[in-house]
PDB file of C-alpha atoms in Angstrom:
ATOM      1  CA  UNK A  24      76.207  53.767 107.384  1.00 78.00           C
ATOM      2  CA  UNK A  25      77.974  54.607 104.131  1.00 95.00           C
ATOM      3  CA  UNK A  26      77.142  57.680 102.027  1.00 95.00           C
ATOM      4  CA  UNK A  27      74.941  55.785  99.564  1.00 95.00           C
ATOM      5  CA  UNK A  28      72.852  54.205 102.307  1.00 95.00           C
ATOM      6  CA  UNK A  29      72.580  57.576 104.036  1.00 96.00           C
ATOM      7  CA  UNK A  30      71.322  59.190 100.805  1.00 96.00           C
ATOM      8  CA  UNK A  31      68.748  56.418 100.298  1.00 96.00           C
ATOM      9  CA  UNK A  32      67.538  56.752 103.907  1.00 97.00           C
ATOM     10  CA  UNK A  33      67.202  60.530 103.478  1.00 96.00           C
ATOM     11  CA  UNK A  34      65.193  60.125 100.266  1.00 97.00           C
ATOM     12  CA  UNK A  35      62.880  57.601 101.949  1.00 97.00           C
ATOM     13  CA  UNK A  36      61.699  60.381 104.266  1.00 96.00           C
ATOM     14  CA  UNK A  37      59.822  61.962 101.367  1.00 96.00           C
ATOM     15  CA  UNK A  38      56.112  61.087 101.181  1.00 95.00           C
ATOM     16  CA  UNK A  39      55.315  58.177  98.921  1.00 95.00           C
ATOM     17  CA  UNK A  40      58.965  57.194  98.555  1.00 97.00           C
ATOM     18  CA  UNK A  41      59.804  53.674  99.647  1.00 97.00           C
ATOM     19  CA  UNK A  42      63.045  51.749  99.570  1.00 97.00           C
ATOM     20  CA  UNK A  43      62.995  50.973  95.833  1.00 97.00           C
ATOM     21  CA  UNK A  44      62.044  54.497  94.754  1.00 97.00           C
ATOM     22  CA  UNK A  45      64.703  55.980  97.020  1.00 97.00           C
ATOM     23  CA  UNK A  46      67.311  53.620  95.585  1.00 97.00           C
ATOM     24  CA  UNK A  47      66.235  54.482  92.036  1.00 97.00           C
ATOM     25  CA  UNK A  48      66.533  58.224  92.758  1.00 97.00           C
ATOM     26  CA  UNK A  49      69.903  57.862  94.466  1.00 96.00           C
ATOM     27  CA  UNK A  50      71.364  55.766  91.646  1.00 97.00           C
ATOM     28  CA  UNK A  51      69.949  58.140  89.034  1.00 96.00           C
ATOM     29  CA  UNK A  52      71.486  61.171  90.709  1.00 96.00           C
ATOM     30  CA  UNK A  53      74.843  59.490  91.188  1.00 95.00           C
ATOM     31  CA  UNK A  54      75.038  57.964  87.729  1.00 96.00           C
ATOM     32  CA  UNK A  55      73.217  60.413  85.447  1.00 95.00           C
ATOM     33  CA  UNK A  56      72.832  63.789  87.160  1.00 94.00           C
ATOM     34  CA  UNK A  57      75.624  64.494  89.636  1.00 94.00           C
ATOM     35  CA  UNK A  58      75.405  68.213  88.816  1.00 94.00           C
ATOM     36  CA  UNK A  59      71.885  68.282  90.265  1.00 94.00           C
ATOM     37  CA  UNK A  60      73.067  67.010  93.644  1.00 95.00           C
ATOM     38  CA  UNK A  61      74.804  70.218  94.832  1.00 96.00           C
ATOM     39  CA  UNK A  62      71.849  72.269  93.530  1.00 95.00           C
ATOM     40  CA  UNK A  63      69.450  70.005  95.410  1.00 95.00           C
ATOM     41  CA  UNK A  64      71.558  70.192  98.568  1.00 95.00           C
ATOM     42  CA  UNK A  65      71.781  73.979  98.252  1.00 96.00           C
ATOM     43  CA  UNK A  66      68.047  74.326  97.726  1.00 97.00           C
ATOM     44  CA  UNK A  67      67.337  72.164 100.774  1.00 96.00           C
ATOM     45  CA  UNK A  68      69.763  74.168 102.906  1.00 97.00           C
ATOM     46  CA  UNK A  69      68.319  77.490 101.725  1.00 97.00           C
ATOM     47  CA  UNK A  70      64.777  76.264 102.413  1.00 97.00           C
ATOM     48  CA  UNK A  71      65.670  75.216 105.960  1.00 97.00           C
ATOM     49  CA  UNK A  72      67.375  78.536 106.639  1.00 97.00           C
ATOM     50  CA  UNK A  73      64.961  80.945 104.964  1.00 97.00           C
ATOM     51  CA  UNK A  74      61.451  79.475 104.884  1.00 98.00           C
ATOM     52  CA  UNK A  75      59.377  79.946 108.030  1.00 97.00           C
ATOM     53  CA  UNK A  76      55.654  80.212 108.743  1.00 96.00           C
ATOM     54  CA  UNK A  77      53.702  83.401 108.079  1.00 97.00           C
ATOM     55  CA  UNK A  78      52.929  85.112 111.385  1.00 96.00           C
ATOM     56  CA  UNK A  79      49.313  85.653 110.382  1.00 96.00           C
ATOM     57  CA  UNK A  80      48.128  82.601 108.426  1.00 96.00           C
ATOM     58  CA  UNK A  81      50.892  80.001 109.061  1.00 96.00           C
ATOM     59  CA  UNK A  82      51.654  79.201 105.422  1.00 97.00           C
ATOM     60  CA  UNK A  83      55.256  79.032 104.244  1.00 97.00           C
ATOM     61  CA  UNK A  84      56.955  82.373 103.760  1.00 97.00           C
ATOM     62  CA  UNK A  85      60.420  83.904 103.650  1.00 97.00           C
ATOM     63  CA  UNK A  86      59.060  87.103 105.210  1.00 97.00           C
ATOM     64  CA  UNK A  87      57.100  87.627 108.443  1.00 98.00           C
ATOM     65  CA  UNK A  88      53.897  88.056 106.386  1.00 97.00           C
ATOM     66  CA  UNK A  89      53.334  85.943 103.296  1.00 97.00           C
ATOM     67  CA  UNK A  90      52.441  87.560  99.991  1.00 97.00           C
ATOM     68  CA  UNK A  91      48.716  86.836 100.478  1.00 97.00           C
ATOM     69  CA  UNK A  92      48.514  88.301 103.986  1.00 97.00           C
ATOM     70  CA  UNK A  93      50.480  91.361 102.851  1.00 97.00           C
ATOM     71  CA  UNK A  94      48.028  92.012  99.988  1.00 97.00           C
ATOM     72  CA  UNK A  95      45.606  94.718 101.172  1.00 96.00           C
ATOM     73  CA  UNK A  96      43.478  94.226  98.020  1.00 96.00           C
ATOM     74  CA  UNK A  97      42.197  90.835  99.163  1.00 97.00           C
ATOM     75  CA  UNK A  98      38.676  90.467 100.551  1.00 97.00           C
ATOM     76  CA  UNK A  99      39.028  90.750 104.347  1.00 95.00           C
ATOM     77  CA  UNK A 100      35.466  89.471 104.841  1.00 96.00           C
ATOM     78  CA  UNK A 101      36.532  85.943 103.800  1.00 97.00           C
ATOM     79  CA  UNK A 102      38.817  83.602 105.723  1.00 97.00           C
ATOM     80  CA  UNK A 103      39.491  80.173 104.215  1.00 97.00           C
ATOM     81  CA  UNK A 104      40.756  77.453 106.553  1.00 97.00           C
ATOM     82  CA  UNK A 105      42.970  74.778 105.004  1.00 97.00           C
ATOM     83  CA  UNK A 106      45.009  71.925 106.457  1.00 96.00           C
ATOM     84  CA  UNK A 107      48.372  72.566 104.819  1.00 96.00           C
ATOM     85  CA  UNK A 108      50.340  75.149 102.838  1.00 96.00           C
ATOM     86  CA  UNK A 109      49.974  72.804  99.840  1.00 95.00           C
ATOM     87  CA  UNK A 110      46.171  73.073 100.148  1.00 95.00           C
ATOM     88  CA  UNK A 111      46.440  76.862 100.197  1.00 96.00           C
ATOM     89  CA  UNK A 112      48.659  76.794  97.108  1.00 95.00           C
ATOM     90  CA  UNK A 113      46.108  74.608  95.303  1.00 94.00           C
ATOM     91  CA  UNK A 114      43.287  77.046  96.081  1.00 94.00           C
ATOM     92  CA  UNK A 115      45.431  79.981  94.980  1.00 95.00           C
ATOM     93  CA  UNK A 116      46.170  78.299  91.650  1.00 95.00           C
ATOM     94  CA  UNK A 117      42.449  78.296  90.849  1.00 92.00           C
ATOM     95  CA  UNK A 118      42.441  82.097  90.839  1.00 92.00           C
ATOM     96  CA  UNK A 119      38.847  82.012  92.074  1.00 92.00           C
ATOM     97  CA  UNK A 120      39.360  82.855  95.751  1.00 95.00           C
ATOM     98  CA  UNK A 121      40.435  86.361  96.736  1.00 95.00           C
ATOM     99  CA  UNK A 122      40.108  86.306 100.520  1.00 97.00           C
ATOM    100  CA  UNK A 123      42.642  85.450 103.203  1.00 98.00           C
ATOM    101  CA  UNK A 124      43.691  82.083 104.635  1.00 97.00           C
ATOM    102  CA  UNK A 125      44.399  80.313 107.878  1.00 97.00           C
ATOM    103  CA  UNK A 126      46.562  77.182 107.626  1.00 97.00           C
ATOM    104  CA  UNK A 127      45.947  74.654 110.393  1.00 96.00           C
ATOM    105  CA  UNK A 128      49.141  72.664 109.748  1.00 85.00           C
ATOM    106  CA  UNK A 129      47.228  69.447 110.192  1.00 92.00           C
ATOM    107  CA  UNK A 130      43.864  67.988 111.084  1.00 94.00           C
ATOM    108  CA  UNK A 131      42.370  66.395 114.151  1.00 93.00           C
ATOM    109  CA  UNK A 132      43.552  62.856 114.749  1.00 93.00           C
ATOM    110  CA  UNK A 133      42.976  61.747 118.341  1.00 88.00           C
ATOM    111  CA  UNK A 134      44.611  58.371 117.727  1.00 88.00           C
ATOM    112  CA  UNK A 135      47.814  60.194 116.756  1.00 91.00           C
ATOM    113  CA  UNK A 136      47.560  62.658 119.648  1.00 91.00           C
ATOM    114  CA  UNK A 137      46.575  65.584 117.416  1.00 93.00           C
ATOM    115  CA  UNK A 138      43.923  67.699 119.080  1.00 91.00           C
ATOM    116  CA  UNK A 139      42.606  71.231 118.731  1.00 92.00           C
ATOM    117  CA  UNK A 140      45.699  72.689 120.402  1.00 93.00           C
ATOM    118  CA  UNK A 141      48.077  71.064 117.911  1.00 93.00           C
ATOM    119  CA  UNK A 142      46.206  72.390 114.874  1.00 93.00           C
ATOM    120  CA  UNK A 143      45.952  75.938 116.213  1.00 93.00           C
ATOM    121  CA  UNK A 144      42.193  76.091 116.780  1.00 94.00           C
ATOM    122  CA  UNK A 145      42.533  78.870 119.379  1.00 95.00           C
ATOM    123  CA  UNK A 146      44.560  81.000 116.961  1.00 96.00           C
ATOM    124  CA  UNK A 147      41.972  80.363 114.254  1.00 96.00           C
ATOM    125  CA  UNK A 148      39.111  81.455 116.513  1.00 96.00           C
ATOM    126  CA  UNK A 149      41.003  84.631 117.423  1.00 95.00           C
ATOM    127  CA  UNK A 150      41.711  85.355 113.744  1.00 96.00           C
ATOM    128  CA  UNK A 151      38.078  84.683 112.775  1.00 96.00           C
ATOM    129  CA  UNK A 152      36.876  87.090 115.463  1.00 94.00           C
ATOM    130  CA  UNK A 153      38.876  89.984 113.995  1.00 90.00           C
ATOM    131  CA  UNK A 154      36.949  92.941 112.708  1.00 85.00           C
ATOM    132  CA  UNK A 155      35.884  92.515 109.110  1.00 92.00           C
ATOM    133  CA  UNK A 156      35.714  88.697 108.925  1.00 96.00           C
ATOM    134  CA  UNK A 157      32.169  87.756 107.917  1.00 96.00           C
ATOM    135  CA  UNK A 158      32.589  84.171 106.733  1.00 96.00           C
ATOM    136  CA  UNK A 159      34.997  81.357 107.526  1.00 97.00           C
ATOM    137  CA  UNK A 160      35.208  78.783 104.742  1.00 96.00           C
ATOM    138  CA  UNK A 161      36.216  75.366 106.055  1.00 96.00           C
ATOM    139  CA  UNK A 162      38.252  73.795 103.266  1.00 95.00           C
ATOM    140  CA  UNK A 163      39.548  70.726 105.063  1.00 95.00           C
ATOM    141  CA  UNK A 164      39.833  67.415 103.263  1.00 92.00           C
ATOM    142  CA  UNK A 165      36.911  65.039 102.941  1.00 90.00           C
ATOM    143  CA  UNK A 166      38.635  62.282 104.896  1.00 90.00           C
ATOM    144  CA  UNK A 167      37.242  61.169 108.266  1.00 90.00           C
ATOM    145  CA  UNK A 168      39.819  63.366 110.043  1.00 94.00           C
ATOM    146  CA  UNK A 169      39.141  66.333 107.762  1.00 93.00           C
ATOM    147  CA  UNK A 170      35.393  66.032 108.286  1.00 93.00           C
ATOM    148  CA  UNK A 171      35.869  65.806 112.063  1.00 94.00           C
ATOM    149  CA  UNK A 172      38.125  68.857 111.984  1.00 96.00           C
ATOM    150  CA  UNK A 173      35.572  70.847 109.984  1.00 95.00           C
ATOM    151  CA  UNK A 174      32.766  69.788 112.335  1.00 95.00           C
ATOM    152  CA  UNK A 175      34.651  70.735 115.516  1.00 96.00           C
ATOM    153  CA  UNK A 176      35.723  74.082 114.057  1.00 97.00           C
ATOM    154  CA  UNK A 177      32.227  74.840 112.724  1.00 96.00           C
ATOM    155  CA  UNK A 178      30.733  74.203 116.164  1.00 96.00           C
ATOM    156  CA  UNK A 179      33.348  76.406 117.866  1.00 96.00           C
ATOM    157  CA  UNK A 180      32.760  79.189 115.339  1.00 97.00           C
ATOM    158  CA  UNK A 181      28.967  78.893 115.665  1.00 96.00           C
ATOM    159  CA  UNK A 182      29.248  79.130 119.462  1.00 96.00           C
ATOM    160  CA  UNK A 183      30.999  82.473 118.960  1.00 95.00           C
ATOM    161  CA  UNK A 184      28.435  83.734 116.471  1.00 95.00           C
ATOM    162  CA  UNK A 185      30.786  83.468 113.480  1.00 95.00           C
ATOM    163  CA  UNK A 186      29.349  82.225 110.183  1.00 95.00           C
ATOM    164  CA  UNK A 187      31.108  79.230 108.676  1.00 95.00           C
ATOM    165  CA  UNK A 188      30.585  77.352 105.441  1.00 95.00           C
ATOM    166  CA  UNK A 189      32.058  74.136 104.066  1.00 93.00           C
ATOM    167  CA  UNK A 190      33.508  73.511 100.630  1.00 89.00           C
ATOM    168  CA  UNK A 191      31.016  71.837  98.346  1.00 85.00           C
ATOM    169  CA  UNK A 192      31.768  68.338  97.151  1.00 82.00           C
ATOM    170  CA  UNK A 193      30.498  66.528  94.160  1.00 82.00           C
ATOM    171  CA  UNK A 194      31.200  64.914  90.857  1.00 81.00           C
ATOM    172  CA  UNK A 195      34.504  66.067  89.310  1.00 83.00           C
ATOM    173  CA  UNK A 196      34.311  68.011  86.053  1.00 85.00           C
ATOM    174  CA  UNK A 197      34.887  65.779  83.067  1.00 87.00           C
ATOM    175  CA  UNK A 198      34.116  62.557  84.899  1.00 86.00           C
ATOM    176  CA  UNK A 199      31.609  59.927  83.925  1.00 84.00           C
ATOM    177  CA  UNK A 200      29.057  59.133  86.598  1.00 80.00           C
ATOM    178  CA  UNK A 201      29.470  55.374  86.353  1.00 84.00           C
ATOM    179  CA  UNK A 202      33.141  55.697  87.447  1.00 86.00           C
ATOM    180  CA  UNK A 203      32.612  58.064  90.390  1.00 85.00           C
ATOM    181  CA  UNK A 204      32.605  56.498  93.861  1.00 84.00           C
ATOM    182  CA  UNK A 205      29.195  56.075  95.504  1.00 87.00           C
ATOM    183  CA  UNK A 206      29.944  58.374  98.448  1.00 83.00           C
ATOM    184  CA  UNK A 207      30.751  61.265  96.106  1.00 83.00           C
ATOM    185  CA  UNK A 208      27.571  60.652  94.094  1.00 85.00           C
ATOM    186  CA  UNK A 209      25.470  60.536  97.280  1.00 85.00           C
ATOM    187  CA  UNK A 210      26.927  63.821  98.563  1.00 80.00           C
ATOM    188  CA  UNK A 211      26.532  65.469  95.159  1.00 80.00           C
ATOM    189  CA  UNK A 212      22.893  64.384  95.012  1.00 81.00           C
ATOM    190  CA  UNK A 213      22.062  65.596  98.530  1.00 79.00           C
ATOM    191  CA  UNK A 214      23.943  68.902  98.064  1.00 76.00           C
ATOM    192  CA  UNK A 215      22.509  69.642  94.627  1.00 73.00           C
ATOM    193  CA  UNK A 216      21.443  73.170  93.777  1.00 67.00           C
TER     194      UNK A 216
END
């Protein structure tokens, strides 16, 4: 495989990038932005070498404890469970949640061989049982796998006497009702307050 084909194959590994997009990126870099290529390569190398998982919550971190877990000012009564570090970052950007996190690094998917062991359910249950945790917020996605994950975790938490709640779902702010999918409208109607 020549260098161009190798670059295209590497770019195709990114989510949502197919053959044509990978080719377009490769040709753009080679033709219009060669100076970005060493920076990109350096950033990728540094990320591989320095970024690990936080020992406590499993998000990405360059230190044993991420910045959130190291922050003693956060509300230790709240533990929010998310599927990925990207989900945690999205919640953090809202500025409305001040508790701690637990990142599952996935969601249940029996067809793909992903069970409770692979997503760290045992570690989550141990973390939720720590002194001070009063509520576990299940912030998994609203896909079939995310719903199944939330259900299994909620049942396991309930069996241990630990309170869990689920993120609310409903009509997005700024949307017009006629354009919202029927499932979202139905959930918003049944979960109204």
